[in-house]
Short mmCIF file of C-alpha atoms in Angstrom, two decimals:
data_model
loop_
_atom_site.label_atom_id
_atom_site.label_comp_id
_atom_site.label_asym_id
_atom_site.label_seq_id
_atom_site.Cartn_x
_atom_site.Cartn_y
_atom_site.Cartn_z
CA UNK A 1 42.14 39.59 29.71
CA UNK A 2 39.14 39.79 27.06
CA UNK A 3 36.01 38.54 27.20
CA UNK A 4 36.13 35.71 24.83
CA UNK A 5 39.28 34.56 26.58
CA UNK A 6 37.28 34.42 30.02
CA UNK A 7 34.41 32.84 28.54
CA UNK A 8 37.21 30.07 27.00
CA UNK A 9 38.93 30.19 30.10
CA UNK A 10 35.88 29.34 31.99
CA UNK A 11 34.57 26.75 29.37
CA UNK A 12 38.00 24.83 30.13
CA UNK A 13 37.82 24.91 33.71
CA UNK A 14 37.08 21.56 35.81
CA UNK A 15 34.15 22.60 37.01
CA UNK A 16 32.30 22.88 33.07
CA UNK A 17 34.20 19.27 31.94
CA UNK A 18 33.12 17.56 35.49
CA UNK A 19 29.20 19.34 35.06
CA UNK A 20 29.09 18.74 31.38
CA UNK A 21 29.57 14.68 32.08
CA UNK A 22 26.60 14.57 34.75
CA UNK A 23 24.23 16.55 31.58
CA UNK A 24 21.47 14.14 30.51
CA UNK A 25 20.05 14.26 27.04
CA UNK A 26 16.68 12.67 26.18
CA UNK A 27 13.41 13.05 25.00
CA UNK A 28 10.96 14.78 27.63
CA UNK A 29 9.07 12.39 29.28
CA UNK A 30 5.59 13.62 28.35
CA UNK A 31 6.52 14.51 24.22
CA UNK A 32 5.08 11.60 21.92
CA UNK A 33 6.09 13.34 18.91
CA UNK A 34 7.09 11.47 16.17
CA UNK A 35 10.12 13.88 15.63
CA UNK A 36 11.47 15.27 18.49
CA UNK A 37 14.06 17.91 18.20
CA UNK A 38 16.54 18.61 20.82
CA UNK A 39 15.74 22.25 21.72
CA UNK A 40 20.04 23.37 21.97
CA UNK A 41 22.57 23.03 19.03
CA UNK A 42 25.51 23.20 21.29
CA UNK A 43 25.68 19.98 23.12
CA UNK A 44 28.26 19.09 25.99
CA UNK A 45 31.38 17.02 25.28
CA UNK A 46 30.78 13.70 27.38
CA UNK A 47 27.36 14.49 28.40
CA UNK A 48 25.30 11.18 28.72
CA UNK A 49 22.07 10.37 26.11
CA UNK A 50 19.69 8.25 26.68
CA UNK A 51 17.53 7.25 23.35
CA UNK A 52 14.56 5.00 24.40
CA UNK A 53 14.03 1.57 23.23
CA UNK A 54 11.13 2.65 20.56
CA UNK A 55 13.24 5.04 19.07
CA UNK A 56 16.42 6.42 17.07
CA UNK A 57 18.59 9.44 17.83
CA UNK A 58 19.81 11.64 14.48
CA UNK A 59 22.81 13.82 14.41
CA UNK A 60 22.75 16.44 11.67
CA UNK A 61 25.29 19.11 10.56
CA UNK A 62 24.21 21.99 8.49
CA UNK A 63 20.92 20.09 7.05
CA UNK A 64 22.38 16.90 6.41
CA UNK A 65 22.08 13.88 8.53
CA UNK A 66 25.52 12.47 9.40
CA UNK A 67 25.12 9.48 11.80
CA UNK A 68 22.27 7.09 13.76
CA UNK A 69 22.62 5.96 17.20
CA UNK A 70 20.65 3.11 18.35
CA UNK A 71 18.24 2.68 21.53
CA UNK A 72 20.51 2.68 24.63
CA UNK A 73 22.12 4.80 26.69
CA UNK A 74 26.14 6.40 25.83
CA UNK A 75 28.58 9.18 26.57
CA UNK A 76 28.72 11.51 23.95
CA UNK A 77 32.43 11.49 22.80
CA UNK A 78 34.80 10.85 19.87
CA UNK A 79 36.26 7.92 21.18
CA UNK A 80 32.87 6.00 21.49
CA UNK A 81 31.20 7.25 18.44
CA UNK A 82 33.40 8.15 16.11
CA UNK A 83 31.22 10.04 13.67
CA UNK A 84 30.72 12.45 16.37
CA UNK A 85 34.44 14.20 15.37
CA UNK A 86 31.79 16.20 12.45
CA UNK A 87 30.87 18.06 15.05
CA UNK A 88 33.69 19.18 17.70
CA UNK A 89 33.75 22.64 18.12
CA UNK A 90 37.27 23.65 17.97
CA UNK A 91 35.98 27.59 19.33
CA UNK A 92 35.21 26.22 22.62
CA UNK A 93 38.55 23.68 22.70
CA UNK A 94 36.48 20.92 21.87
CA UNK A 95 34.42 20.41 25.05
CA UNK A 96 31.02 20.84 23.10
CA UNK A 97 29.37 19.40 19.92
CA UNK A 98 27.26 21.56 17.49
CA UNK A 99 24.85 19.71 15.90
CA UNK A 100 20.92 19.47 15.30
CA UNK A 101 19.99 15.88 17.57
CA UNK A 102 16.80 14.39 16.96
CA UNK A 103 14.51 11.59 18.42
CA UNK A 104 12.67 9.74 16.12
CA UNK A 105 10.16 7.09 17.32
CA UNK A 106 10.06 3.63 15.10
CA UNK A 107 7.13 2.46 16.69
CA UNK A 108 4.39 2.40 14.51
CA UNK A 109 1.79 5.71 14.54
CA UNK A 110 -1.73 5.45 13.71
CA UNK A 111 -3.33 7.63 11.52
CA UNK A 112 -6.81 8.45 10.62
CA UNK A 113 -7.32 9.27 6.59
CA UNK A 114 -10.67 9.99 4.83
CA UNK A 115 -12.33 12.02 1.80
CA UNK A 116 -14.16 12.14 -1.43
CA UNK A 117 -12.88 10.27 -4.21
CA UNK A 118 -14.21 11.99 -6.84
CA UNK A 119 -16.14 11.56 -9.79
CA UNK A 120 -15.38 7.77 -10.75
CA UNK A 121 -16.78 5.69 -13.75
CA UNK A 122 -17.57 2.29 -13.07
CA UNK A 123 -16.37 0.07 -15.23
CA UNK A 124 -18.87 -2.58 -14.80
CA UNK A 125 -21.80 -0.17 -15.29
CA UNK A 126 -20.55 2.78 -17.02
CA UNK A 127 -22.11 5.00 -14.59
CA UNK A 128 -20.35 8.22 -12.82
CA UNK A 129 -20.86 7.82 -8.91
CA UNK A 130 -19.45 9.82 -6.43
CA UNK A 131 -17.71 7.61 -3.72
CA UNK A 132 -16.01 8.30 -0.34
CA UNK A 133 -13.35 6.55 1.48
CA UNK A 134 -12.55 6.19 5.14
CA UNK A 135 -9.77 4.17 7.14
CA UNK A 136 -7.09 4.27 9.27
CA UNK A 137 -3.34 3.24 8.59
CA UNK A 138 -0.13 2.52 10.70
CA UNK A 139 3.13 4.19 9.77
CA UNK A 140 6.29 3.18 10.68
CA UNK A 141 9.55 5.12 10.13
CA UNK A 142 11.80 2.76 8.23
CA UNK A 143 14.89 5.37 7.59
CA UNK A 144 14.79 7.81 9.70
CA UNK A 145 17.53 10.19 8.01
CA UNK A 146 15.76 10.15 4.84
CA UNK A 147 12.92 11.27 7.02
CA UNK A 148 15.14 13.93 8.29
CA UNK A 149 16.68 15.30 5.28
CA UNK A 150 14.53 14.79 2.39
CA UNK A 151 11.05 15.81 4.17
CA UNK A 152 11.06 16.74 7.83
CA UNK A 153 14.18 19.22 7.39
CA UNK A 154 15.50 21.07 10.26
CA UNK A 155 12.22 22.42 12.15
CA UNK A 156 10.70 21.52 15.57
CA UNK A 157 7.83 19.32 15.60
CA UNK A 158 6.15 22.27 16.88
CA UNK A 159 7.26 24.21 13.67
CA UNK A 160 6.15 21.20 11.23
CA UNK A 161 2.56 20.98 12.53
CA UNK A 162 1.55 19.78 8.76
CA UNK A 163 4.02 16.89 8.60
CA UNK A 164 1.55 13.85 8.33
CA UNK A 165 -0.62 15.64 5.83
CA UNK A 166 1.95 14.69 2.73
CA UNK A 167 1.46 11.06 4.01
CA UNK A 168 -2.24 10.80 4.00
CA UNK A 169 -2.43 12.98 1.06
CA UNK A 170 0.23 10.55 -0.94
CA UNK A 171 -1.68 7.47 0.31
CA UNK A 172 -5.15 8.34 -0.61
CA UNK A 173 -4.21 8.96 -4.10
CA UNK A 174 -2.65 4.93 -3.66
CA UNK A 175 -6.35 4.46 -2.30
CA UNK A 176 -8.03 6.03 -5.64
CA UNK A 177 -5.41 4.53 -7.77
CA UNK A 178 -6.10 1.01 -6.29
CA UNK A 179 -9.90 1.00 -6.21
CA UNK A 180 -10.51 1.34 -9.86
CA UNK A 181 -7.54 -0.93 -10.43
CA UNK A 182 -9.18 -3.70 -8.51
CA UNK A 183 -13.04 -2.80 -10.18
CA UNK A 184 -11.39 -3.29 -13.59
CA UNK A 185 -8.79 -6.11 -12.39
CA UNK A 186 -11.83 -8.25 -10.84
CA UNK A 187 -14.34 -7.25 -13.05
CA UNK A 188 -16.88 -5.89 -10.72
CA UNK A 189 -18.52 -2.52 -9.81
CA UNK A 190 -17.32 0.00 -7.48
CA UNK A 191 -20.07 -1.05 -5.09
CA UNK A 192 -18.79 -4.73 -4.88
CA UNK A 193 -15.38 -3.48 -3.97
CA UNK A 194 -17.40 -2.77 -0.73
CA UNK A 195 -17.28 -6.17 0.20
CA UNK A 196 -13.96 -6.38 -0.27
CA UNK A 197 -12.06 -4.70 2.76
CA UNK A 198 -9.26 -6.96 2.96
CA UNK A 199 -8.17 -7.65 -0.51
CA UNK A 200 -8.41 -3.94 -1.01
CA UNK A 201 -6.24 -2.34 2.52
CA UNK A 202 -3.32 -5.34 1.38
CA UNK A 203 -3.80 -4.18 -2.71
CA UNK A 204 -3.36 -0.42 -1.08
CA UNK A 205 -0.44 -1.67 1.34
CA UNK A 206 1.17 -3.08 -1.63
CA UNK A 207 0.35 -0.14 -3.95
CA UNK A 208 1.81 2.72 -1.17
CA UNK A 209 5.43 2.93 -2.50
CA UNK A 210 5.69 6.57 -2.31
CA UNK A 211 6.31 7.08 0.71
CA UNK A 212 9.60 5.31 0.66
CA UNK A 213 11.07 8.80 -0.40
CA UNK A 214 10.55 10.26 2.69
CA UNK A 215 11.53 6.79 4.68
CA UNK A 216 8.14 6.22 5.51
CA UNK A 217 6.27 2.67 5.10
CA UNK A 218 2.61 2.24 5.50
CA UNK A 219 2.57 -1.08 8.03
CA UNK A 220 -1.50 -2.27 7.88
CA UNK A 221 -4.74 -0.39 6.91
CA UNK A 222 -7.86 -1.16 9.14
CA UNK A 223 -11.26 -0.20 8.89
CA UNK A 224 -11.18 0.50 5.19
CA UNK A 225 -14.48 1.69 4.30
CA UNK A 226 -16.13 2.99 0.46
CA UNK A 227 -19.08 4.69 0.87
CA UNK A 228 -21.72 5.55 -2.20
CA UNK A 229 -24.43 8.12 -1.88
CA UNK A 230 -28.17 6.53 -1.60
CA UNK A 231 -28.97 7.99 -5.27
CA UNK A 232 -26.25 6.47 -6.95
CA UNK A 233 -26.85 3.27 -5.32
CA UNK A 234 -30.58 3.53 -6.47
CA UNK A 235 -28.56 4.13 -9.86
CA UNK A 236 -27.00 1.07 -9.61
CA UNK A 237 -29.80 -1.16 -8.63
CA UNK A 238 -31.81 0.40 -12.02
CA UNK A 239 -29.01 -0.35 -13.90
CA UNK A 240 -28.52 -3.96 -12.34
CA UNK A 241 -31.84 -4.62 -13.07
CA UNK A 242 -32.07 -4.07 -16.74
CA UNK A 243 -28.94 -5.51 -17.08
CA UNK A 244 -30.29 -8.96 -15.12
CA UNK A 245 -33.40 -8.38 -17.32
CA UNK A 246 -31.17 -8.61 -20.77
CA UNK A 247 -29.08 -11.30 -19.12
CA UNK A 248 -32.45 -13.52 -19.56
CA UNK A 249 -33.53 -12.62 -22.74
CA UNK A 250 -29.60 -13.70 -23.51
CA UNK A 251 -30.22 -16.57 -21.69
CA UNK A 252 -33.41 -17.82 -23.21
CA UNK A 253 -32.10 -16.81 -26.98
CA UNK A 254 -29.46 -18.78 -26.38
CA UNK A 255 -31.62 -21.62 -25.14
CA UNK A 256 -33.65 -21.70 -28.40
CA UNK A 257 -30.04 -21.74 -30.16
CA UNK A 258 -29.23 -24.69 -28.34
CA UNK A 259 -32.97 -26.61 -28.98
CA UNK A 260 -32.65 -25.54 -32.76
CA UNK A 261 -29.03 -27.23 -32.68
CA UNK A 262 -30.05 -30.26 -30.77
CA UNK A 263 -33.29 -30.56 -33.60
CA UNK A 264 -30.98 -30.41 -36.57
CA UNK A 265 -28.51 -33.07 -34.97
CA UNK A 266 -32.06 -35.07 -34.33
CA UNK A 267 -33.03 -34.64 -37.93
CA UNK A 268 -29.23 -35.36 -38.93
CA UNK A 269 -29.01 -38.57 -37.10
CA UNK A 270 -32.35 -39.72 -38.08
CA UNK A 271 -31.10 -39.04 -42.09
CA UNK A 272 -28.36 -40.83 -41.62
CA UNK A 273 -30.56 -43.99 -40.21
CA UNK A 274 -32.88 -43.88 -43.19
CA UNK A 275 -29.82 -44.04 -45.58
CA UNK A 276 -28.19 -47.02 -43.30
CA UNK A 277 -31.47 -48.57 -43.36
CA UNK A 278 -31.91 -48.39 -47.22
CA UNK A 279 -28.18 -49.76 -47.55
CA UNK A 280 -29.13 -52.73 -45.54
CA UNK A 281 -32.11 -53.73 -47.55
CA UNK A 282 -30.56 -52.92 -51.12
CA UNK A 283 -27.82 -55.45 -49.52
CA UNK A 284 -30.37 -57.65 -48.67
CA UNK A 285 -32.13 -57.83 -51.83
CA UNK A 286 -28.58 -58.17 -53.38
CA UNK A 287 -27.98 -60.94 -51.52
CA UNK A 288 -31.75 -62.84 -52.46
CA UNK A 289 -30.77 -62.12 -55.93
CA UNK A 290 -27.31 -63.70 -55.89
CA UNK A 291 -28.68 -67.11 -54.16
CA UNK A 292 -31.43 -67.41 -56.79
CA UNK A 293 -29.07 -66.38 -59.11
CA UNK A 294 -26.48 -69.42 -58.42
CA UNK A 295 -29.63 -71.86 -57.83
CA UNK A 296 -30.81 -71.35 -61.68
CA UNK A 297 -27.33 -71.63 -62.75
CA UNK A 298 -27.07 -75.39 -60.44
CA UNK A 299 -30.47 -76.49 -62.29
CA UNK A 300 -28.73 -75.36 -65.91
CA UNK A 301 -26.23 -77.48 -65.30
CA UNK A 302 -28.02 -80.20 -63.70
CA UNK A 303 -30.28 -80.13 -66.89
#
């Protein structure tokens, strides 16, 4: 008898099919990861996994995802998961599964994101400043084999160190986009947007559709912060000031406009009084006229 037959032999035996249905699969009790990869392709016929309540469990064959399993605990067979049949391997008589298994949490995971934004023109003031932004979001794994397949691919956690770096990367570009959208969309200056925190982490929410390629959704944004260096805000407050300065000079221009407008009405009105007023008395004389008029032609007749 061969090898390969004993090893067969022995992977049929009672003892293997009665161990392989005590074997417990499940995330490690101390690994948080957001992906966690089950470390063995070759998984036990009727062996028992448990997938927590915060999370998903991922079957994969050769790179592709193939079927979900929800949080709970099953036995890992064809007759209760039928999807499962992908994977039989018919070498060892069909008493193990090879596939790629992993955990994926969809609770959300906090994230810290930060950096310069560059050289920005704004459009209020027409002046380059160089601004910084600072926050921290919440993702939340909304499809976790897109997550799988189209970014995280078939490494470790371990192996995949990088992972969140696309994500903050992606969504600080949203960040960029939506600040000078909002300074030109509100009509203020880069420095007002300051004061805006809230409109600005739901605009940036809104704006972060990206990430729905890789099955990733941002869920909130908190402590959004925009920083400007001191000189640029000294920049600012020049600029402000000549611009308040010119607002005045508008102002009081505009105020002599008005006075020269209200004159001319004045001088309209009063016209138009002298010309009713010169009406009336031609009508008045008129009428003096006509009665002395009809009296001379009473004392005619009379005569």
């Amino acid at each position: 008898m061969g090898i390969i037959d004993s090893v067969g032999n022995f992977i049929k035996s009672d003892v293997v099919k009665n161990g392989v249905r005590e074997m417990m699969i499940a995330r490690p009790e101390d690994n948080n990861d957001l992906v966690y990869k089950w470390p063995d392709r070759t998984i036990p016929m009727f062996a028992q996994c448990t997938i927590r309540a915060d999370e998903w469990g991922v079957f994969s064959k050769e790179g592709r995802p193939v079927g979900t399993l929800d949080a709970g605990r099953c036995t890992l067979s064809t007759a209760n998961i039928p999807f499962l049949s992908n994977f039989v391997d018919q070498y060892t008589g069909g008493n193990f599964l090879m596939t790629e298994l992993f955990f994926v949490k969809r609770t959300p995971y906090p994230r810290k994101f930060g950096g310069n934004l560059g050289n920005m023109i704004d459009p209020m003031t027409q002046i380059r400043v160089r601004a910084r932004c600072h926050g921290e979001i919440l993702l939340r794994v909304e499809n976790p084999e897109t997550l799988i397949y189209q970014y995280f691919g078939m490494r470790k956690y371990q192996e995949h160190a990088d992972i969140f770096d696309w994500f903050i990367n992606s969504f600080f570009n949203t960040v960029k986009s939506t600040i000078g959208k909002m300074a030109r969309e509100q009509r203020t200056s880069v420095l007002d947007i300051m004061h805006m925190q809230d409109e600005l982490a739901q605009a940036c929410v809104a704006n972060a559709t990206e990430l729905a390629a890789a099955g990733i959704r941002v869920v909130k944004v908190t402590k959004l912060e925009v920083d400007v260096p001191e000189e640029d805000v000294k920049r600012f407050d020049e600029m402000r000031q000549k611009v308040a300065e010119q607002m005045v000079g508008l102002q009081v221009d505009e105020i002599g406009i008005q006075r020269a407008a209200l004159q001319a009405q004045a001088a309209a009105a009063a016209a138009q009084v002298n010309v009713q007023t010169a009406q009336y008395n031609a009508q008045a004389a008129q009428f003096a006229i006509d009665q002395k008029l009809r009296a001379d032609q009473q004392y005619v007749g009379m005569a």
